[in-house]
Short mmCIF file of C-alpha atoms in Angstrom, two decimals:
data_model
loop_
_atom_site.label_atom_id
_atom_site.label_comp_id
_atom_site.label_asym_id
_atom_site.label_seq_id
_atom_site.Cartn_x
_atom_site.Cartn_y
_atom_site.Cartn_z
CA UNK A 526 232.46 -99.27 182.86
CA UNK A 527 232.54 -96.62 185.42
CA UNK A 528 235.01 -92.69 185.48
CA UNK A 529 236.99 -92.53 188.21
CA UNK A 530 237.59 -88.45 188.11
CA UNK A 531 234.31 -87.13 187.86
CA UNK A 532 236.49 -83.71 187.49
CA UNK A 533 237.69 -85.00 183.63
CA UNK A 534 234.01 -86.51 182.72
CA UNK A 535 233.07 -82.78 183.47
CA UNK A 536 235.70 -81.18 181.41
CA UNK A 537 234.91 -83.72 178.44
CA UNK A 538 231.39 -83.60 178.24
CA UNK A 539 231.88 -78.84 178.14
CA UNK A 540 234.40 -79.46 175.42
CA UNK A 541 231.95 -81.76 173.45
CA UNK A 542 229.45 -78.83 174.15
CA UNK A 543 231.68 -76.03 172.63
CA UNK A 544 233.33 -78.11 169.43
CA UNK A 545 230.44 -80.78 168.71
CA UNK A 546 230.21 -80.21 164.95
CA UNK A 547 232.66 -77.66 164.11
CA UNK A 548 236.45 -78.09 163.63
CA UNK A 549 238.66 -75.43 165.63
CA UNK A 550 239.85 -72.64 164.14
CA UNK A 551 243.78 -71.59 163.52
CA UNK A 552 244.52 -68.31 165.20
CA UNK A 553 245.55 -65.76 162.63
CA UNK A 554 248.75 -64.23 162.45
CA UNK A 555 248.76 -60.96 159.96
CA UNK A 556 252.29 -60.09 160.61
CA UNK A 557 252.98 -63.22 159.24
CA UNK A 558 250.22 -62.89 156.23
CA UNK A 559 251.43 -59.81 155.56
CA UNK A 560 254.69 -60.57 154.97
CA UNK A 561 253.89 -63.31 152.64
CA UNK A 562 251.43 -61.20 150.91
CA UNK A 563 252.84 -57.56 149.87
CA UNK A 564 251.39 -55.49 147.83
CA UNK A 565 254.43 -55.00 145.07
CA UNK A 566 254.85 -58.48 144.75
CA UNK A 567 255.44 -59.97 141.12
CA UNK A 568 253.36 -60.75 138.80
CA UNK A 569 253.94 -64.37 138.66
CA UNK A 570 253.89 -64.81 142.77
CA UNK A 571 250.97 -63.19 142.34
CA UNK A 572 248.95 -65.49 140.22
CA UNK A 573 250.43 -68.40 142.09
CA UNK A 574 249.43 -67.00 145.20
CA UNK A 575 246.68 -64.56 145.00
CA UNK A 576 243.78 -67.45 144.40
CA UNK A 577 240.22 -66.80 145.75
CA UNK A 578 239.73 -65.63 149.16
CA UNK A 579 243.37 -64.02 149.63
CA UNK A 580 244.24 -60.48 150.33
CA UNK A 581 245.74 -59.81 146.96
CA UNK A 582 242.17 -61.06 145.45
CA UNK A 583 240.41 -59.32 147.58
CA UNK A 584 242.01 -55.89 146.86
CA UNK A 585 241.86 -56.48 142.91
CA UNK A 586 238.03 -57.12 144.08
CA UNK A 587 238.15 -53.31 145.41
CA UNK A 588 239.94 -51.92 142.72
CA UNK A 589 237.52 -53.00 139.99
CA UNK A 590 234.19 -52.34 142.53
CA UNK A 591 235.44 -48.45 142.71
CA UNK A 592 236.19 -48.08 139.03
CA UNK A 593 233.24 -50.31 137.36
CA UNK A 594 230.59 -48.05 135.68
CA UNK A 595 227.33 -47.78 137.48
CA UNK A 596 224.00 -49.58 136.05
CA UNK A 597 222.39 -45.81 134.83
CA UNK A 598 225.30 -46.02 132.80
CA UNK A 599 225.42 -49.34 131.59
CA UNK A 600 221.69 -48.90 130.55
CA UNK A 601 222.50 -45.79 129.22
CA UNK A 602 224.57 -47.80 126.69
CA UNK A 603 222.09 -50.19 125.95
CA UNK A 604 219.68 -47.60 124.58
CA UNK A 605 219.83 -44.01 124.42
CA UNK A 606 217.89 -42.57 127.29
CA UNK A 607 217.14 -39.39 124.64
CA UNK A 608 215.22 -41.51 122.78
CA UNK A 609 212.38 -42.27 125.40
CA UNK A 610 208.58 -40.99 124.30
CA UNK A 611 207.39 -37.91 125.81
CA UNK A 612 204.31 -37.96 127.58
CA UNK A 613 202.70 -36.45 124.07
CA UNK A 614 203.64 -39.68 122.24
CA UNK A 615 202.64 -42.17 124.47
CA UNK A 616 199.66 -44.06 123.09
CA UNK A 617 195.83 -43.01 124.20
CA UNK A 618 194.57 -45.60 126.24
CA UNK A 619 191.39 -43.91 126.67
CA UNK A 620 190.45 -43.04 122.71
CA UNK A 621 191.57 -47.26 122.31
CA UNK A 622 189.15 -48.30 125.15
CA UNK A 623 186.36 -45.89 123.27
CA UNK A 624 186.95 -47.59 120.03
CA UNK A 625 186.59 -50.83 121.62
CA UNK A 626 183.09 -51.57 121.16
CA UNK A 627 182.68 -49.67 117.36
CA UNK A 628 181.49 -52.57 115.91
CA UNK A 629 178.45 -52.57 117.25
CA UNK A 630 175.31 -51.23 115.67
CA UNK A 631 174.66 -48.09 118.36
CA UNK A 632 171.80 -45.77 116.94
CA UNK A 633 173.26 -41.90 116.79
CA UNK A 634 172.20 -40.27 120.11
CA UNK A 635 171.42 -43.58 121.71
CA UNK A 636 173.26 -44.12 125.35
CA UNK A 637 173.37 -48.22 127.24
CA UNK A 638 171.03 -48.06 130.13
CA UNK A 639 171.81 -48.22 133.84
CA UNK A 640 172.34 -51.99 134.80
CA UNK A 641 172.61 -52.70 130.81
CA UNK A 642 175.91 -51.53 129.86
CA UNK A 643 177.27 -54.30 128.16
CA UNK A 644 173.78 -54.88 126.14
CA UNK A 645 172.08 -53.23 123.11
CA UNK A 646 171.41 -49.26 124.40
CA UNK A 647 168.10 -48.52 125.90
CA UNK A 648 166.44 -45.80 123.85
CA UNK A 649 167.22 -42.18 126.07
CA UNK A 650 164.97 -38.42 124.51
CA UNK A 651 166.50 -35.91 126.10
CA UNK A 652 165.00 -32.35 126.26
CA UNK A 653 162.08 -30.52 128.28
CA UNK A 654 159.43 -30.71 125.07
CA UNK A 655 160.83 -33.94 124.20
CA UNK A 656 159.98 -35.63 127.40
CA UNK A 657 156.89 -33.80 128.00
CA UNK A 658 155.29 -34.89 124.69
CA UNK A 659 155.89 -38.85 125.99
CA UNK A 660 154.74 -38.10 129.28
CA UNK A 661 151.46 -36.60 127.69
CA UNK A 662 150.95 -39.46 124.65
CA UNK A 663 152.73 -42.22 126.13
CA UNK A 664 153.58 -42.35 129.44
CA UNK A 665 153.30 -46.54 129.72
CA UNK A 666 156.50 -46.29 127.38
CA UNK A 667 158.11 -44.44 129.45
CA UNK A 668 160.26 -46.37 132.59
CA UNK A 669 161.71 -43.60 134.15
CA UNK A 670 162.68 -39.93 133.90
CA UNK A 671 165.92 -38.51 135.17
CA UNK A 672 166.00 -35.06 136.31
CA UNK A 673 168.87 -32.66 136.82
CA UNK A 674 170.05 -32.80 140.50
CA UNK A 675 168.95 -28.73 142.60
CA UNK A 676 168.90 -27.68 138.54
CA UNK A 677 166.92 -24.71 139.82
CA UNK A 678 164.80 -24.75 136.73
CA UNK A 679 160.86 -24.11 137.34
CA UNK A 680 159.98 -26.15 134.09
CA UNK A 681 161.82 -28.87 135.34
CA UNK A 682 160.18 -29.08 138.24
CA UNK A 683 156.69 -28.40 136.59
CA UNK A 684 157.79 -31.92 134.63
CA UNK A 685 158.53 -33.64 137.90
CA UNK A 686 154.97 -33.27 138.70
CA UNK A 687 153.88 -34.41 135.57
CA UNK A 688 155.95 -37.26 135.71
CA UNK A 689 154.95 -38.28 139.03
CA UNK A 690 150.91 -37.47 138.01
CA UNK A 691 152.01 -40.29 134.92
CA UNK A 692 153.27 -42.55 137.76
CA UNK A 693 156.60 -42.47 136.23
CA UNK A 694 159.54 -43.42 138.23
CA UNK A 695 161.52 -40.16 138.88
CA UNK A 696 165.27 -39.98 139.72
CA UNK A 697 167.55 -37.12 140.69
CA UNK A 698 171.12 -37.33 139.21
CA UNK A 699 173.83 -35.40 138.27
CA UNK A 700 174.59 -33.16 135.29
CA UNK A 701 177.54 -35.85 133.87
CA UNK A 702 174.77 -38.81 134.03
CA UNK A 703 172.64 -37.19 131.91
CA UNK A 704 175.01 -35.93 129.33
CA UNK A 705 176.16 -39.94 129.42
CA UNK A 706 172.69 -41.05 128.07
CA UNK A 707 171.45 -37.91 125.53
CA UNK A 708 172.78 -34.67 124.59
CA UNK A 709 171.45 -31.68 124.38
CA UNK A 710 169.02 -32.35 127.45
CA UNK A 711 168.63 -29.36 129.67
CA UNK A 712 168.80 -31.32 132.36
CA UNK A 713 166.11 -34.26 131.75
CA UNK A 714 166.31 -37.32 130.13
CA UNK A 715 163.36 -40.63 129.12
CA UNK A 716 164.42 -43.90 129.26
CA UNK A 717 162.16 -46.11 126.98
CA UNK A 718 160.78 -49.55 127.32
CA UNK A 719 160.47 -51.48 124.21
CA UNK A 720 157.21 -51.66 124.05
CA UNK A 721 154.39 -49.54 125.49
CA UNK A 722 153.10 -51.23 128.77
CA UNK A 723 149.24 -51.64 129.45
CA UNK A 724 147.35 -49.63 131.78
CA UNK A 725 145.39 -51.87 134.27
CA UNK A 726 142.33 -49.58 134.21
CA UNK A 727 141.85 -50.71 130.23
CA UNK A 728 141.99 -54.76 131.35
CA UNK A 729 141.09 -55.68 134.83
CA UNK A 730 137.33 -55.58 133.91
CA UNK A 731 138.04 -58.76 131.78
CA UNK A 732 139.71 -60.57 135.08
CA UNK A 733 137.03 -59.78 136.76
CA UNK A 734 134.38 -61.14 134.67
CA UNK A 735 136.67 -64.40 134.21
CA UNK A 736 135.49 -64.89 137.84
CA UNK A 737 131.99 -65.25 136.92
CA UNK A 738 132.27 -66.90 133.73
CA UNK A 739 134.06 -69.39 135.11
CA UNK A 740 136.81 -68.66 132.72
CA UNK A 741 140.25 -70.06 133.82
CA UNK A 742 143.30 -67.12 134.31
CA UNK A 743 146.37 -67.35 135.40
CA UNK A 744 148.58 -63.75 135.85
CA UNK A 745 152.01 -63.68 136.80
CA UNK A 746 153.67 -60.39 139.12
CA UNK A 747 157.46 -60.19 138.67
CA UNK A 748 159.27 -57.60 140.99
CA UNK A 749 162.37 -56.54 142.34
CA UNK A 750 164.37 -57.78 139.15
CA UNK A 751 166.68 -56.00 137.78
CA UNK A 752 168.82 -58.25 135.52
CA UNK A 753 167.29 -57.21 132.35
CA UNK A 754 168.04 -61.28 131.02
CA UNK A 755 166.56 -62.20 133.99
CA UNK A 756 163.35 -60.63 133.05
CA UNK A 757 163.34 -61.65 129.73
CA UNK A 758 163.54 -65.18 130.68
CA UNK A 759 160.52 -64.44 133.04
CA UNK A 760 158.32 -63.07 129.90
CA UNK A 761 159.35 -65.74 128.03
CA UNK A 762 158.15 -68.58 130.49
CA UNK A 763 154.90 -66.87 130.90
CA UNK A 764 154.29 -67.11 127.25
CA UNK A 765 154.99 -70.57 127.01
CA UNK A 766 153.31 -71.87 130.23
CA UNK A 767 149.92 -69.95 129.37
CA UNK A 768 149.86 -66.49 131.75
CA UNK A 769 147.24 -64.15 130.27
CA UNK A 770 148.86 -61.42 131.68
CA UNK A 771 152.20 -60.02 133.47
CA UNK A 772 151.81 -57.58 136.03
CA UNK A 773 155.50 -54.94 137.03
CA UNK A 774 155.75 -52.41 139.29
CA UNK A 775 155.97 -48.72 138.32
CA UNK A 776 159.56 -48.92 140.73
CA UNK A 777 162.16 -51.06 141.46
CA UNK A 778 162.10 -52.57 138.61
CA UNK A 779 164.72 -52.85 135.36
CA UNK A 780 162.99 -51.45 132.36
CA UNK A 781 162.10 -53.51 129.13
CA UNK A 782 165.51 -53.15 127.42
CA UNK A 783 166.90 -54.87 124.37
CA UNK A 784 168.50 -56.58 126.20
CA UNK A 785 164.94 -57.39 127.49
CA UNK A 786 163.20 -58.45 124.40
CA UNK A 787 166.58 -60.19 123.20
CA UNK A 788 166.18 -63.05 126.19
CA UNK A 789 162.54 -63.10 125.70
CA UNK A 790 163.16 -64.58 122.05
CA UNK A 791 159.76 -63.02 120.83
CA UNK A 792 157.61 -63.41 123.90
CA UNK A 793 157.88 -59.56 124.49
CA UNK A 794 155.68 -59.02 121.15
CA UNK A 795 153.03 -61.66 122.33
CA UNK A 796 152.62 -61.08 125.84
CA UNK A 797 151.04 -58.89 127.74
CA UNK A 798 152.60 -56.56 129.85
CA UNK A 799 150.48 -54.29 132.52
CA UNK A 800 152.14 -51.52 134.70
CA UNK A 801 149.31 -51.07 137.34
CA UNK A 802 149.75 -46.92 138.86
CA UNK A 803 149.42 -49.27 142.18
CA UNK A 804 150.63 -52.80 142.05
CA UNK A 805 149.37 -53.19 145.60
CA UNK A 806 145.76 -51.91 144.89
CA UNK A 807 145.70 -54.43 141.67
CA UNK A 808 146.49 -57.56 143.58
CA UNK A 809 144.13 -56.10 146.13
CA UNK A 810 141.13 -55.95 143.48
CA UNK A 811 142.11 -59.14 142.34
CA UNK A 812 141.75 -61.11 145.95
CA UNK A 813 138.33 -59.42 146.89
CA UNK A 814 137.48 -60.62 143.07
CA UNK A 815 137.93 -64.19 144.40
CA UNK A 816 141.76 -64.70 143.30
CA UNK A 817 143.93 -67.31 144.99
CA UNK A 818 147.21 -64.82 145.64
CA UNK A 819 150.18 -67.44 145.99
CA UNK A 820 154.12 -66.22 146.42
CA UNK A 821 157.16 -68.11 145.68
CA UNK A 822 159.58 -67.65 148.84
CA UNK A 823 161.70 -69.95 149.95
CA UNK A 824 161.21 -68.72 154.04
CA UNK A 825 157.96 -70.88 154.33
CA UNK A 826 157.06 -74.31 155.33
CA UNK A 827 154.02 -75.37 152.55
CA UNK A 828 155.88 -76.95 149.51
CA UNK A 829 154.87 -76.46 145.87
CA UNK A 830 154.70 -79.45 144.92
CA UNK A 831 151.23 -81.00 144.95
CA UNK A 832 149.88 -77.53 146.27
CA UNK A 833 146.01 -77.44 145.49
CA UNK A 834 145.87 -74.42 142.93
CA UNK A 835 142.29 -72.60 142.28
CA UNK A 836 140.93 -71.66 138.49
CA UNK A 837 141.67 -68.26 139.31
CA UNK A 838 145.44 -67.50 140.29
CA UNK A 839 147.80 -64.52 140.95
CA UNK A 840 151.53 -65.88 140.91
CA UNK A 841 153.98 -63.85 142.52
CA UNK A 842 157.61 -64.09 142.61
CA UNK A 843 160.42 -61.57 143.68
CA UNK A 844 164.32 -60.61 143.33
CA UNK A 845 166.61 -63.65 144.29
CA UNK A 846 168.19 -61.51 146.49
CA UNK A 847 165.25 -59.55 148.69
CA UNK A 848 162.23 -61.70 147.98
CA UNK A 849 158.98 -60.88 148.03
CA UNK A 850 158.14 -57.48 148.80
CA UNK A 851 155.98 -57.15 152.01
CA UNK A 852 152.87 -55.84 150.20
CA UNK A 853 152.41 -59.24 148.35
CA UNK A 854 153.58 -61.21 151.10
CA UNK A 855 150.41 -60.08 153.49
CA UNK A 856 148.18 -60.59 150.65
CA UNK A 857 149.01 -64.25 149.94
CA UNK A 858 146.41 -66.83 150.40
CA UNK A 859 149.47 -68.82 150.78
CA UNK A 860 153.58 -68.66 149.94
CA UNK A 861 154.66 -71.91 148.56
CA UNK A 862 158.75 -73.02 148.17
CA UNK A 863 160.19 -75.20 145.84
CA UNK A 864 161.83 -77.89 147.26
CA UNK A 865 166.48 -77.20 146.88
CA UNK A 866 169.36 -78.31 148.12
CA UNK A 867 170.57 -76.03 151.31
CA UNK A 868 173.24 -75.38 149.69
CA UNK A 869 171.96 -73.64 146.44
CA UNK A 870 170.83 -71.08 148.84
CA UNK A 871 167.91 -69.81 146.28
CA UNK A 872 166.62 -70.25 142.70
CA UNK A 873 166.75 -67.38 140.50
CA UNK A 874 163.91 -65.36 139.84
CA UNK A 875 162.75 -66.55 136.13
CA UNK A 876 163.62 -70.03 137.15
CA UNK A 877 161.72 -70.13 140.18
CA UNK A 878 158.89 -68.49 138.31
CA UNK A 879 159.34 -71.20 135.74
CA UNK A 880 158.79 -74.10 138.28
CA UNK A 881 155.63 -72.58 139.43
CA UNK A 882 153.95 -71.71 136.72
CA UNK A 883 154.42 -75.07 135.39
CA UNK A 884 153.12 -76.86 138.35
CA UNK A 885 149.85 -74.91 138.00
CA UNK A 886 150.16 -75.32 134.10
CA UNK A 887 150.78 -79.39 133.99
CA UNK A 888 147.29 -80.17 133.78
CA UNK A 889 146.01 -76.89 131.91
CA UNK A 890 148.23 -77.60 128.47
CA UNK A 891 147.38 -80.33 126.36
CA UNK A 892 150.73 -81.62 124.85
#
C-alpha cells in the first residue's frame, strides 16, 4: 500500500504531532458566557446552573475567600492567646536535668572526675594547705593536681614545684573547672586515687634479687589508658593470671577511680600497684637486671602464640588507640601480636593484656 500525495502524508503525520493524545479544545466565546451567566440571575437558575467550575461558583469562591477569618484568628478562638506562660512560668529545664542523678550516693563536696562523669565521683581536696599536706604525706595518692590558669598567686606557684618535685601530674585549667570539682579552692584542686600507689624505690630491690634466686616474676606495665573500666579490667586480669606487680605512668594515664576499683571486683585491694617517678628508667633497671621486656602491638610480624617466654618477664601493653609508647617499644626484647581478624582492627587494652598474660601464665598455674 503506497500514498500517492506525499503533500497529504506530510500534513497527516504534523497533525498527529500536534493532537496525538489530547482532544481539541472549543474556542471560548464570553459574550456568549456572559450572557448566559449574569450576575443578578435567580436564585433557582443559579443553583441549576452555577455547578463547579462556572463563573457564578467561582465568584461565590471570592466572596467567601475575602470575608473568611484569618487562621491567627481562628486559633485565637481555639484558645485564648492571653493565657500563654510567660517566660517566668515556663518549667526549669536546667534545675530538672540537676535533679536527675539525686539518687545517687554523692559524698558532700565530692565532684565526678574528668573522663568519669557518669561513674562514682573521684575524691577532689581543694585548698592551698589542703593539697600541700597530701603532697608532703602522700603524694603516691595523689594522681594529679590542677592549678589555677596565670592565677598570679606566688603560693601557688611555690605548690607547682612541689608538685612537680612529688612527680605529680600538674595541669593548668580554668577558674570554672576547678569550682566544678571542690569549693572553696583558691585556685588548686587533688584528685585522689583509691588507693595509695607504691613507690618503686621501696620494691625493685626484691625484682632484682628474683633474678638471682631464680625466683619466677612476672610484672605487667599498662599505659596510655584512660577508660577508667578499662583499667580496672586490666588490674583485675593481673590478679588472676599471677602478676606480682603493676607498673603506671606518673602521666597519661586515668587515675584509680571508683569507677576503677568497681571493674576490678576486688583486685584493686590485692594487687600491687607501683607508680615509678620514671617509668622509662624502671623498665630500664629491669632489662640490665636480666628481664625479657616483651610489648603487645599489633604492627609486628612475631606472633604470640607459642612465643618462648623467659622466668623473668616485663609485659607491656598500651592504649587501643596509640599503642605502645616509643620508650617501651625500643626497649623490647621483642613485640609480639595476637593473632585477629583484619577487620577487628585491634583488641582492647585489658583484653589484649588478658591474652598475654595468659599465654605466659598457662603453664605457671596449676588448675
Amino acid at each position: 500500500m503506497s500514498f500517492n500525495n506525499d503533500d497529504s502524508r506530510r500534513g497527516f503525520g504534523n497533525d498527529r504531532k500536534r493532537n496525538f493524545g489530547r482532544s481539541p479544545r472549543p474556542n471560548f466565546d464570553e459574550n456568549k458566557f456572559n450572557r448566559e451567566h449574569p450576575d443578578d440571575e435567580p436564585a433557582s437558575r443559579t443553583e441549576r446552573r452555577g455547578g463547579i467550575g462556572s463563573q457564578a461558583h467561582l465568584r461565590r469562591d471570592r466572596d467567601n475567600f475575602a470575608n473568611r477569618p484569618s487562621r491567627f484568628e481562628e486559633r485565637a478562638e481555639r484558645r485564648n492567646l492571653n493565657d500563654r506562660p510567660t517566660f517566668d512560668d515556663r518549667r526549669d529545664f536546667n534545675s530538672e536535668r540537676r535533679g536527675f542523678n539525686e539518687n545517687r550516693a554523692v559524698p558532700e563536696g565530692v565532684v565526678p572526675a574528668v573522663g568519669d562523669a557518669d561513674a562514682a565521683p573521684q575524691v577532689a581536696v581543694g585548698g592551698i594547705k589542703e593539697v600541700e599536706e597530701l603532697l608532703n604525706k602522700s603524694p603516691l595518692q595523689v594522681h594529679r593536681v590542677l592549678f589555677m590558669h596565670k592565677s598570679g598567686n606566688p603560693k601557688l606557684y611555690e605548690l607547682q614545684k612541689l608538685a612537680k618535685r612529688a612527680h605529680v601530674h600538674v595541669q593548668q585549667v580554668d577558674s570554672k573547672i576547678l569550682d566544678s570539682y571542690a569549693r572553696p579552692n583558691h585556685g588548686v584542686v587533688a584528685l585522689m586515687n583509691e588507693k595509695e600507689l607504691l613507690n618503686w624505690m621501696d620494691v625493685r630491690e626484691e625484682f632484682f634479687k628474683a633474678r638471682d634466686t631464680g625466683e619466677k616474676k612476672l610484672i605487667a606495665v599498662a599505659t596510655n589508658i584512660e577508660d577508667p573500666r578499662n583499667l580496672g579490667a586490666c588490674i583485675r586480669s593481673s590478679l588472676a593470671l599471677g602478676v606480682d606487680i603493676l607498673l603506671l605512668p606518673a602521666k597519661g594515664m586515668c587515675g584509680i577511680t571508683p569507677s576503677v576499683a568497681r571493674t576490678s571486683a576486688g583486685a584493686l585491694e590485692k594487687l600491687r600497684i607501683c607508680r615509678p617517678d620514671n617509668l622509662e628508667g624502671a623498665i630500664g633497671e629491669l632489662k640490665m637486671a636480666g628481664y625479657q621486656i616483651l610489648g603487645l602491638d599489633a604492627d609486628t610480624e612475631t606472633n604470640l602464640a607459642g612465643f618462648d617466654f623467659a622466668d623473668h618477664v616485663v609485659l607491656a601493653v598500651g592504649g587501643e588507640d596509640v599503642g605502645l609508647p616509643p620508650f617501651i617499644k625500643k626497649q623490647c626484647d621483642a613485640v609480639l601480636r595476637i593473632p585477629m581478624k583484619p577487620e577487628a582492627h585491634s583488641y582492647n587494652a585489658s583484653v589484649a593484656l588478658s591474652l598475654g598474660l595468659y599465654e605466659y601464665a598457662r603453664l605457671r598455674i596449676k588448675a
